[in-house]
C-alpha cells in the first residue's frame, strides 16, 4: 500500500467508524504503530481527523478546515475592505503579526513598503511581502498545514514564544459572543493563542459570516481582544454586545 493510499484508508476508516485505535490501524495497514502515529499527526494537521488518546476520532464536516483557495474568494469584497482598514492602524517601525487568514493576506498586499517587522506563520503572506524591500519578514517555520498553507505545531509555537510584537492581526473560524474565539482544531487554536499572548494589542479581522459560529477548539475570550474590525453586514446587536465586553468595534461601510 502506497503512503497516499494508507492515508486515504485511515481517513475512510475513521469517518466510517467514528473512532479507531492505533493498534487496529497498524494491523490493517501492516505498518508499525509509530508510523500510524506519524500518519495521524499529519492528517490532523490537514484537518482530516482529530487525535485522541490511543487513536483518532472523526470530526463533523462543519469542523473541516476550509481550503485556502476557497477562503480567499469567500466574501472577498468584505475582507479586502477590512484589510484596508486594518492597514491604517500599522505605523512605520511597528512589529506586527499577520496570521494565515485570507484577510491577513489581503493586508500583506496592501501594506506600504515601509520599515516594518512582520512575523507570520503563513506561506502566502511571506511570499506577498517578499517583494517589499523595507519590510523584514520572519517566518515561524513548523509543520506545514497544506489546506491553510500555514505552519503549525510545537516548532511554530516555540518560534512565536521568542518574540514580542506591538500588534497582532488575526482571524478565526468562529466568533461567539458568549464563548469567544475558536478554531477548527487544536493546532490552529494554539498558534492563535500564542499570537495573542505575545502582542500588546490584538485586532480580530472578521466579516459578518464569522459571528455566531463556534468551532471545536477554544482560542481566547473577548477579554483578551482589544479591537474587532468588521463590515456593515454585522448585526448591530452583536456590535453592542462586544462593546459591553470592552471590545472596540470598528465597523466599515461601503462607499
PDB file of C-alpha atoms in Angstrom:
ATOM      1  CA  UNK A   1       0.000   0.000   0.000  1.00  0.00           C
ATOM      2  CA  UNK A   2       1.420   3.384  -1.026  1.00  0.00           C
ATOM      3  CA  UNK A   3       1.667   6.117   1.610  1.00  0.00           C
ATOM      4  CA  UNK A   4      -1.077   8.224   0.000  1.00  0.00           C
ATOM      5  CA  UNK A   5      -3.314   5.159  -0.176  1.00  0.00           C
ATOM      6  CA  UNK A   6      -2.689   4.446   3.505  1.00  0.00           C
ATOM      7  CA  UNK A   7      -3.635   7.997   4.470  1.00  0.00           C
ATOM      8  CA  UNK A   8      -6.804   7.743   2.417  1.00  0.00           C
ATOM      9  CA  UNK A   9      -7.634   4.416   4.049  1.00  0.00           C
ATOM     10  CA  UNK A  10      -7.097   5.824   7.539  1.00  0.00           C
ATOM     11  CA  UNK A  11      -9.397   8.792   6.916  1.00  0.00           C
ATOM     12  CA  UNK A  12     -12.017   6.471   5.418  1.00  0.00           C
ATOM     13  CA  UNK A  13     -11.931   4.129   8.433  1.00  0.00           C
ATOM     14  CA  UNK A  14     -12.085   6.987  10.940  1.00  0.00           C
ATOM     15  CA  UNK A  15     -15.075   8.548   9.190  1.00  0.00           C
ATOM     16  CA  UNK A  16     -16.880   5.217   8.845  1.00  0.00           C
ATOM     17  CA  UNK A  17     -16.394   4.149  12.458  1.00  0.00           C
ATOM     18  CA  UNK A  18     -16.250   7.482  14.238  1.00  0.00           C
ATOM     19  CA  UNK A  19     -13.120   6.411  16.112  1.00  0.00           C
ATOM     20  CA  UNK A  20     -10.331   3.855  15.777  1.00  0.00           C
ATOM     21  CA  UNK A  21      -7.245   2.836  17.737  1.00  0.00           C
ATOM     22  CA  UNK A  22      -3.615   2.981  16.647  1.00  0.00           C
ATOM     23  CA  UNK A  23      -3.177  -0.757  17.234  1.00  0.00           C
ATOM     24  CA  UNK A  24      -6.069  -1.563  14.909  1.00  0.00           C
ATOM     25  CA  UNK A  25      -4.824   0.761  12.169  1.00  0.00           C
ATOM     26  CA  UNK A  26      -1.354  -0.753  12.476  1.00  0.00           C
ATOM     27  CA  UNK A  27      -2.753  -4.230  11.842  1.00  0.00           C
ATOM     28  CA  UNK A  28      -4.989  -3.155   8.968  1.00  0.00           C
ATOM     29  CA  UNK A  29      -2.310  -1.121   7.195  1.00  0.00           C
ATOM     30  CA  UNK A  30       0.517  -3.551   8.045  1.00  0.00           C
ATOM     31  CA  UNK A  31       2.858  -0.841   9.343  1.00  0.00           C
ATOM     32  CA  UNK A  32       4.253  -0.077  12.796  1.00  0.00           C
ATOM     33  CA  UNK A  33       2.284   1.786  15.411  1.00  0.00           C
ATOM     34  CA  UNK A  34       4.886   4.564  15.309  1.00  0.00           C
ATOM     35  CA  UNK A  35       4.224   5.013  11.580  1.00  0.00           C
ATOM     36  CA  UNK A  36       0.491   5.222  12.255  1.00  0.00           C
ATOM     37  CA  UNK A  37       1.052   7.871  14.943  1.00  0.00           C
ATOM     38  CA  UNK A  38       3.036   9.981  12.467  1.00  0.00           C
ATOM     39  CA  UNK A  39       0.279   9.479   9.894  1.00  0.00           C
ATOM     40  CA  UNK A  40      -2.347  10.640  12.388  1.00  0.00           C
ATOM     41  CA  UNK A  41      -0.302  13.727  13.277  1.00  0.00           C
ATOM     42  CA  UNK A  42      -0.087  14.654   9.600  1.00  0.00           C
ATOM     43  CA  UNK A  43      -3.778  14.009   8.938  1.00  0.00           C
ATOM     44  CA  UNK A  44      -4.778  16.068  11.978  1.00  0.00           C
ATOM     45  CA  UNK A  45      -2.615  18.986  10.756  1.00  0.00           C
ATOM     46  CA  UNK A  46      -4.568  18.844   7.488  1.00  0.00           C
ATOM     47  CA  UNK A  47      -7.886  18.930   9.329  1.00  0.00           C
ATOM     48  CA  UNK A  48      -8.963  15.440   8.274  1.00  0.00           C
ATOM     49  CA  UNK A  49      -9.324  13.897  11.749  1.00  0.00           C
ATOM     50  CA  UNK A  50      -8.624  14.534  15.418  1.00  0.00           C
ATOM     51  CA  UNK A  51      -6.097  12.719  17.578  1.00  0.00           C
ATOM     52  CA  UNK A  52      -7.391  11.021  20.703  1.00  0.00           C
ATOM     53  CA  UNK A  53      -5.683   9.010  23.427  1.00  0.00           C
ATOM     54  CA  UNK A  54      -4.527   5.855  21.658  1.00  0.00           C
ATOM     55  CA  UNK A  55      -6.078   6.623  18.305  1.00  0.00           C
ATOM     56  CA  UNK A  56      -8.151   9.081  16.295  1.00  0.00           C
ATOM     57  CA  UNK A  57     -11.725  10.301  16.008  1.00  0.00           C
ATOM     58  CA  UNK A  58     -13.668  11.794  13.148  1.00  0.00           C
ATOM     59  CA  UNK A  59     -14.695  15.434  13.109  1.00  0.00           C
ATOM     60  CA  UNK A  60     -18.027  16.804  11.897  1.00  0.00           C
ATOM     61  CA  UNK A  61     -17.983  18.134   8.362  1.00  0.00           C
ATOM     62  CA  UNK A  62     -18.577  21.641   9.725  1.00  0.00           C
ATOM     63  CA  UNK A  63     -15.226  21.419  11.507  1.00  0.00           C
ATOM     64  CA  UNK A  64     -13.091  20.704   8.437  1.00  0.00           C
ATOM     65  CA  UNK A  65     -10.603  23.418   7.640  1.00  0.00           C
ATOM     66  CA  UNK A  66     -11.694  25.265   4.526  1.00  0.00           C
ATOM     67  CA  UNK A  67      -9.007  25.104   1.815  1.00  0.00           C
ATOM     68  CA  UNK A  68      -7.138  28.388   1.396  1.00  0.00           C
ATOM     69  CA  UNK A  69      -8.216  28.985  -2.199  1.00  0.00           C
ATOM     70  CA  UNK A  70     -11.862  28.680  -1.170  1.00  0.00           C
ATOM     71  CA  UNK A  71     -11.415  31.068   1.785  1.00  0.00           C
ATOM     72  CA  UNK A  72      -9.654  33.547  -0.483  1.00  0.00           C
ATOM     73  CA  UNK A  73     -12.745  34.015  -2.639  1.00  0.00           C
ATOM     74  CA  UNK A  74     -15.427  33.847   0.087  1.00  0.00           C
ATOM     75  CA  UNK A  75     -16.740  37.335   0.992  1.00  0.00           C
ATOM     76  CA  UNK A  76     -13.705  38.737  -0.794  1.00  0.00           C
ATOM     77  CA  UNK A  77     -15.031  42.316  -1.036  1.00  0.00           C
ATOM     78  CA  UNK A  78     -15.676  42.499   2.709  1.00  0.00           C
ATOM     79  CA  UNK A  79     -12.277  41.004   3.500  1.00  0.00           C
ATOM     80  CA  UNK A  80     -10.444  43.476   1.270  1.00  0.00           C
ATOM     81  CA  UNK A  81     -12.185  46.446   2.884  1.00  0.00           C
ATOM     82  CA  UNK A  82     -11.481  45.067   6.373  1.00  0.00           C
ATOM     83  CA  UNK A  83      -7.838  44.592   5.387  1.00  0.00           C
ATOM     84  CA  UNK A  84      -7.636  48.137   4.056  1.00  0.00           C
ATOM     85  CA  UNK A  85      -8.956  49.482   7.348  1.00  0.00           C
ATOM     86  CA  UNK A  86      -6.547  47.289   9.319  1.00  0.00           C
ATOM     87  CA  UNK A  87      -3.563  48.608   7.357  1.00  0.00           C
ATOM     88  CA  UNK A  88      -4.435  52.117   8.541  1.00  0.00           C
ATOM     89  CA  UNK A  89      -3.512  51.019  12.085  1.00  0.00           C
ATOM     90  CA  UNK A  90       0.001  49.963  11.063  1.00  0.00           C
ATOM     91  CA  UNK A  91       2.707  52.560  11.666  1.00  0.00           C
ATOM     92  CA  UNK A  92       6.282  52.728  10.480  1.00  0.00           C
ATOM     93  CA  UNK A  93       8.675  50.729  12.704  1.00  0.00           C
ATOM     94  CA  UNK A  94       5.823  48.617  14.077  1.00  0.00           C
ATOM     95  CA  UNK A  95       6.408  44.958  14.830  1.00  0.00           C
ATOM     96  CA  UNK A  96       3.280  43.065  13.809  1.00  0.00           C
ATOM     97  CA  UNK A  97       1.871  39.572  13.388  1.00  0.00           C
ATOM     98  CA  UNK A  98      -0.163  38.534  10.375  1.00  0.00           C
ATOM     99  CA  UNK A  99      -1.763  35.113  10.703  1.00  0.00           C
ATOM    100  CA  UNK A 100      -2.618  32.712   7.884  1.00  0.00           C
ATOM    101  CA  UNK A 101      -6.122  34.052   7.261  1.00  0.00           C
ATOM    102  CA  UNK A 102      -7.099  35.250   3.813  1.00  0.00           C
ATOM    103  CA  UNK A 103      -7.819  38.710   5.262  1.00  0.00           C
ATOM    104  CA  UNK A 104      -4.250  38.916   6.577  1.00  0.00           C
ATOM    105  CA  UNK A 105      -3.043  38.047   3.071  1.00  0.00           C
ATOM    106  CA  UNK A 106      -5.065  40.964   1.711  1.00  0.00           C
ATOM    107  CA  UNK A 107      -3.360  43.110   4.363  1.00  0.00           C
ATOM    108  CA  UNK A 108       0.034  41.925   3.120  1.00  0.00           C
ATOM    109  CA  UNK A 109      -0.927  43.024  -0.390  1.00  0.00           C
ATOM    110  CA  UNK A 110      -1.976  46.472   0.817  1.00  0.00           C
ATOM    111  CA  UNK A 111       0.866  47.205   3.249  1.00  0.00           C
ATOM    112  CA  UNK A 112       3.094  50.030   2.003  1.00  0.00           C
ATOM    113  CA  UNK A 113       6.801  49.303   1.620  1.00  0.00           C
ATOM    114  CA  UNK A 114       7.870  50.963   4.866  1.00  0.00           C
ATOM    115  CA  UNK A 115      10.144  49.902   7.724  1.00  0.00           C
ATOM    116  CA  UNK A 116       8.206  47.143   9.489  1.00  0.00           C
ATOM    117  CA  UNK A 117       8.880  43.767  11.065  1.00  0.00           C
ATOM    118  CA  UNK A 118       6.231  41.191  10.177  1.00  0.00           C
ATOM    119  CA  UNK A 119       6.062  37.836  11.935  1.00  0.00           C
ATOM    120  CA  UNK A 120       3.852  35.259  10.212  1.00  0.00           C
ATOM    121  CA  UNK A 121       3.085  31.543  10.002  1.00  0.00           C
ATOM    122  CA  UNK A 122       1.607  31.983   6.512  1.00  0.00           C
ATOM    123  CA  UNK A 123       3.434  30.988   3.333  1.00  0.00           C
ATOM    124  CA  UNK A 124       1.153  33.252   1.270  1.00  0.00           C
ATOM    125  CA  UNK A 125       1.781  36.284   3.479  1.00  0.00           C
ATOM    126  CA  UNK A 126       5.544  35.729   3.481  1.00  0.00           C
ATOM    127  CA  UNK A 127       5.619  35.421  -0.313  1.00  0.00           C
ATOM    128  CA  UNK A 128       3.484  38.540  -0.764  1.00  0.00           C
ATOM    129  CA  UNK A 129       5.789  40.593   1.461  1.00  0.00           C
ATOM    130  CA  UNK A 130       8.986  39.249  -0.113  1.00  0.00           C
ATOM    131  CA  UNK A 131       8.767  41.894  -2.859  1.00  0.00           C
ATOM    132  CA  UNK A 132       8.729  44.768  -0.333  1.00  0.00           C
ATOM    133  CA  UNK A 133      12.355  45.581   0.419  1.00  0.00           C
ATOM    134  CA  UNK A 134      11.869  47.637   3.592  1.00  0.00           C
ATOM    135  CA  UNK A 135       9.710  45.057   5.362  1.00  0.00           C
ATOM    136  CA  UNK A 136      11.555  42.471   7.450  1.00  0.00           C
ATOM    137  CA  UNK A 137       9.686  39.169   7.312  1.00  0.00           C
ATOM    138  CA  UNK A 138      10.100  36.445   9.938  1.00  0.00           C
ATOM    139  CA  UNK A 139       8.503  33.069   9.241  1.00  0.00           C
ATOM    140  CA  UNK A 140       7.772  30.760  12.162  1.00  0.00           C
ATOM    141  CA  UNK A 141       8.532  27.507  10.350  1.00  0.00           C
ATOM    142  CA  UNK A 142       6.947  24.351  11.727  1.00  0.00           C
ATOM    143  CA  UNK A 143       4.607  21.646  10.486  1.00  0.00           C
ATOM    144  CA  UNK A 144       3.024  22.643   7.166  1.00  0.00           C
ATOM    145  CA  UNK A 145      -0.770  22.517   7.004  1.00  0.00           C
ATOM    146  CA  UNK A 146      -1.431  22.076   3.304  1.00  0.00           C
ATOM    147  CA  UNK A 147      -5.064  23.215   3.440  1.00  0.00           C
ATOM    148  CA  UNK A 148      -4.297  26.559   5.088  1.00  0.00           C
ATOM    149  CA  UNK A 149      -0.754  26.952   3.685  1.00  0.00           C
ATOM    150  CA  UNK A 150       0.378  27.729   7.219  1.00  0.00           C
ATOM    151  CA  UNK A 151       2.877  26.461   9.757  1.00  0.00           C
ATOM    152  CA  UNK A 152       1.521  24.923  12.961  1.00  0.00           C
ATOM    153  CA  UNK A 153       2.707  22.619  15.727  1.00  0.00           C
ATOM    154  CA  UNK A 154       5.284  22.791  18.530  1.00  0.00           C
ATOM    155  CA  UNK A 155       8.091  24.286  16.415  1.00  0.00           C
ATOM    156  CA  UNK A 156       5.885  27.159  15.230  1.00  0.00           C
ATOM    157  CA  UNK A 157       4.651  27.730  18.788  1.00  0.00           C
ATOM    158  CA  UNK A 158       8.195  27.818  20.186  1.00  0.00           C
ATOM    159  CA  UNK A 159       9.226  30.241  17.455  1.00  0.00           C
ATOM    160  CA  UNK A 160       6.419  32.634  18.374  1.00  0.00           C
ATOM    161  CA  UNK A 161       7.353  32.417  22.060  1.00  0.00           C
ATOM    162  CA  UNK A 162      10.730  34.028  21.362  1.00  0.00           C
ATOM    163  CA  UNK A 163       9.211  37.283  20.065  1.00  0.00           C
ATOM    164  CA  UNK A 164       7.216  40.272  21.258  1.00  0.00           C
ATOM    165  CA  UNK A 165       5.165  42.412  18.873  1.00  0.00           C
ATOM    166  CA  UNK A 166       3.172  45.613  19.029  1.00  0.00           C
ATOM    167  CA  UNK A 167       0.111  44.401  17.157  1.00  0.00           C
ATOM    168  CA  UNK A 168      -1.413  41.101  16.057  1.00  0.00           C
ATOM    169  CA  UNK A 169      -3.885  40.923  13.168  1.00  0.00           C
ATOM    170  CA  UNK A 170      -5.728  37.613  13.213  1.00  0.00           C
ATOM    171  CA  UNK A 171      -8.947  35.946  12.196  1.00  0.00           C
ATOM    172  CA  UNK A 172     -10.674  32.789  13.432  1.00  0.00           C
ATOM    173  CA  UNK A 173     -13.139  30.243  12.142  1.00  0.00           C
ATOM    174  CA  UNK A 174     -15.712  31.024  14.810  1.00  0.00           C
ATOM    175  CA  UNK A 175     -16.592  34.140  16.838  1.00  0.00           C
ATOM    176  CA  UNK A 176     -19.212  33.623  19.538  1.00  0.00           C
ATOM    177  CA  UNK A 177     -20.385  36.374  21.890  1.00  0.00           C
ATOM    178  CA  UNK A 178     -20.556  34.080  24.891  1.00  0.00           C
ATOM    179  CA  UNK A 179     -17.675  31.731  24.149  1.00  0.00           C
ATOM    180  CA  UNK A 180     -15.151  33.908  22.370  1.00  0.00           C
ATOM    181  CA  UNK A 181     -12.847  32.879  19.533  1.00  0.00           C
ATOM    182  CA  UNK A 182     -12.485  29.315  18.273  1.00  0.00           C
ATOM    183  CA  UNK A 183     -10.659  27.380  15.586  1.00  0.00           C
ATOM    184  CA  UNK A 184     -11.377  24.153  13.750  1.00  0.00           C
ATOM    185  CA  UNK A 185      -8.630  22.183  15.540  1.00  0.00           C
ATOM    186  CA  UNK A 186      -6.230  22.438  18.449  1.00  0.00           C
ATOM    187  CA  UNK A 187      -3.145  23.045  16.300  1.00  0.00           C
ATOM    188  CA  UNK A 188      -4.595  26.197  14.784  1.00  0.00           C
ATOM    189  CA  UNK A 189      -6.047  27.304  18.133  1.00  0.00           C
ATOM    190  CA  UNK A 190      -2.682  27.036  19.904  1.00  0.00           C
ATOM    191  CA  UNK A 191      -0.977  29.147  17.228  1.00  0.00           C
ATOM    192  CA  UNK A 192      -3.594  31.895  17.586  1.00  0.00           C
ATOM    193  CA  UNK A 193      -3.270  31.760  21.384  1.00  0.00           C
ATOM    194  CA  UNK A 194       0.481  32.316  21.100  1.00  0.00           C
ATOM    195  CA  UNK A 195      -0.017  35.216  18.697  1.00  0.00           C
ATOM    196  CA  UNK A 196      -2.419  36.948  21.075  1.00  0.00           C
ATOM    197  CA  UNK A 197      -0.114  36.260  24.008  1.00  0.00           C
ATOM    198  CA  UNK A 198       2.948  37.980  22.524  1.00  0.00           C
ATOM    199  CA  UNK A 199       1.117  41.070  21.214  1.00  0.00           C
ATOM    200  CA  UNK A 200       0.434  44.307  23.062  1.00  0.00           C
ATOM    201  CA  UNK A 201      -2.730  44.834  21.017  1.00  0.00           C
ATOM    202  CA  UNK A 202      -4.808  42.294  19.092  1.00  0.00           C
ATOM    203  CA  UNK A 203      -7.058  43.142  16.165  1.00  0.00           C
ATOM    204  CA  UNK A 204      -9.570  40.493  15.084  1.00  0.00           C
ATOM    205  CA  UNK A 205     -10.425  40.761  11.389  1.00  0.00           C
ATOM    206  CA  UNK A 206     -13.872  39.288  10.816  1.00  0.00           C
ATOM    207  CA  UNK A 207     -16.544  39.667   8.174  1.00  0.00           C
ATOM    208  CA  UNK A 208     -20.191  39.244   9.195  1.00  0.00           C
ATOM    209  CA  UNK A 209     -20.284  35.493   8.451  1.00  0.00           C
ATOM    210  CA  UNK A 210     -17.867  34.640  11.295  1.00  0.00           C
ATOM    211  CA  UNK A 211     -20.140  35.808  14.109  1.00  0.00           C
ATOM    212  CA  UNK A 212     -22.401  33.361  15.893  1.00  0.00           C
ATOM    213  CA  UNK A 213     -20.153  30.463  14.885  1.00  0.00           C
ATOM    214  CA  UNK A 214     -18.470  28.152  17.379  1.00  0.00           C
ATOM    215  CA  UNK A 215     -15.777  25.786  16.220  1.00  0.00           C
ATOM    216  CA  UNK A 216     -14.107  22.916  18.056  1.00  0.00           C
ATOM    217  CA  UNK A 217     -11.037  24.401  19.777  1.00  0.00           C
ATOM    218  CA  UNK A 218     -11.126  27.441  22.045  1.00  0.00           C
ATOM    219  CA  UNK A 219      -8.681  30.231  21.169  1.00  0.00           C
ATOM    220  CA  UNK A 220      -9.437  33.121  23.528  1.00  0.00           C
ATOM    221  CA  UNK A 221     -12.130  35.004  25.392  1.00  0.00           C
ATOM    222  CA  UNK A 222     -13.131  38.526  24.456  1.00  0.00           C
ATOM    223  CA  UNK A 223     -11.230  39.971  27.405  1.00  0.00           C
ATOM    224  CA  UNK A 224      -8.033  39.105  25.506  1.00  0.00           C
ATOM    225  CA  UNK A 225      -9.084  41.133  22.452  1.00  0.00           C
ATOM    226  CA  UNK A 226      -8.810  44.907  22.101  1.00  0.00           C
ATOM    227  CA  UNK A 227     -10.242  45.546  18.621  1.00  0.00           C
ATOM    228  CA  UNK A 228     -12.578  43.925  16.113  1.00  0.00           C
ATOM    229  CA  UNK A 229     -12.703  45.192  12.539  1.00  0.00           C
ATOM    230  CA  UNK A 230     -15.817  44.082  10.679  1.00  0.00           C
ATOM    231  CA  UNK A 231     -18.156  45.123   7.851  1.00  0.00           C
ATOM    232  CA  UNK A 232     -21.542  46.806   7.726  1.00  0.00           C
ATOM    233  CA  UNK A 233     -23.452  43.491   7.450  1.00  0.00           C
ATOM    234  CA  UNK A 234     -22.599  42.502  11.025  1.00  0.00           C
ATOM    235  CA  UNK A 235     -25.672  42.528  13.279  1.00  0.00           C
ATOM    236  CA  UNK A 236     -25.838  45.774  15.349  1.00  0.00           C
ATOM    237  CA  UNK A 237     -26.830  43.702  18.396  1.00  0.00           C
ATOM    238  CA  UNK A 238     -23.572  41.761  18.144  1.00  0.00           C
ATOM    239  CA  UNK A 239     -21.625  45.005  17.965  1.00  0.00           C
ATOM    240  CA  UNK A 240     -23.439  46.299  21.051  1.00  0.00           C
ATOM    241  CA  UNK A 241     -22.688  43.092  22.965  1.00  0.00           C
ATOM    242  CA  UNK A 242     -18.998  43.287  22.059  1.00  0.00           C
ATOM    243  CA  UNK A 243     -18.858  46.902  23.158  1.00  0.00           C
ATOM    244  CA  UNK A 244     -20.353  45.876  26.515  1.00  0.00           C
ATOM    245  CA  UNK A 245     -17.395  43.497  26.878  1.00  0.00           C
ATOM    246  CA  UNK A 246     -14.970  46.421  26.392  1.00  0.00           C
ATOM    247  CA  UNK A 247     -14.042  45.406  22.837  1.00  0.00           C
ATOM    248  CA  UNK A 248     -13.516  48.341  20.475  1.00  0.00           C
ATOM    249  CA  UNK A 249     -15.502  47.593  17.320  1.00  0.00           C
ATOM    250  CA  UNK A 250     -14.535  49.282  14.063  1.00  0.00           C
ATOM    251  CA  UNK A 251     -17.311  48.801  11.525  1.00  0.00           C
ATOM    252  CA  UNK A 252     -16.518  49.762   7.960  1.00  0.00           C
ATOM    253  CA  UNK A 253     -19.087  50.800   5.385  1.00  0.00           C
ATOM    254  CA  UNK A 254     -19.040  50.530   1.617  1.00  0.00           C
ATOM    255  CA  UNK A 255     -18.768  53.762  -0.326  1.00  0.00           C
TER     256      UNK A 255
END
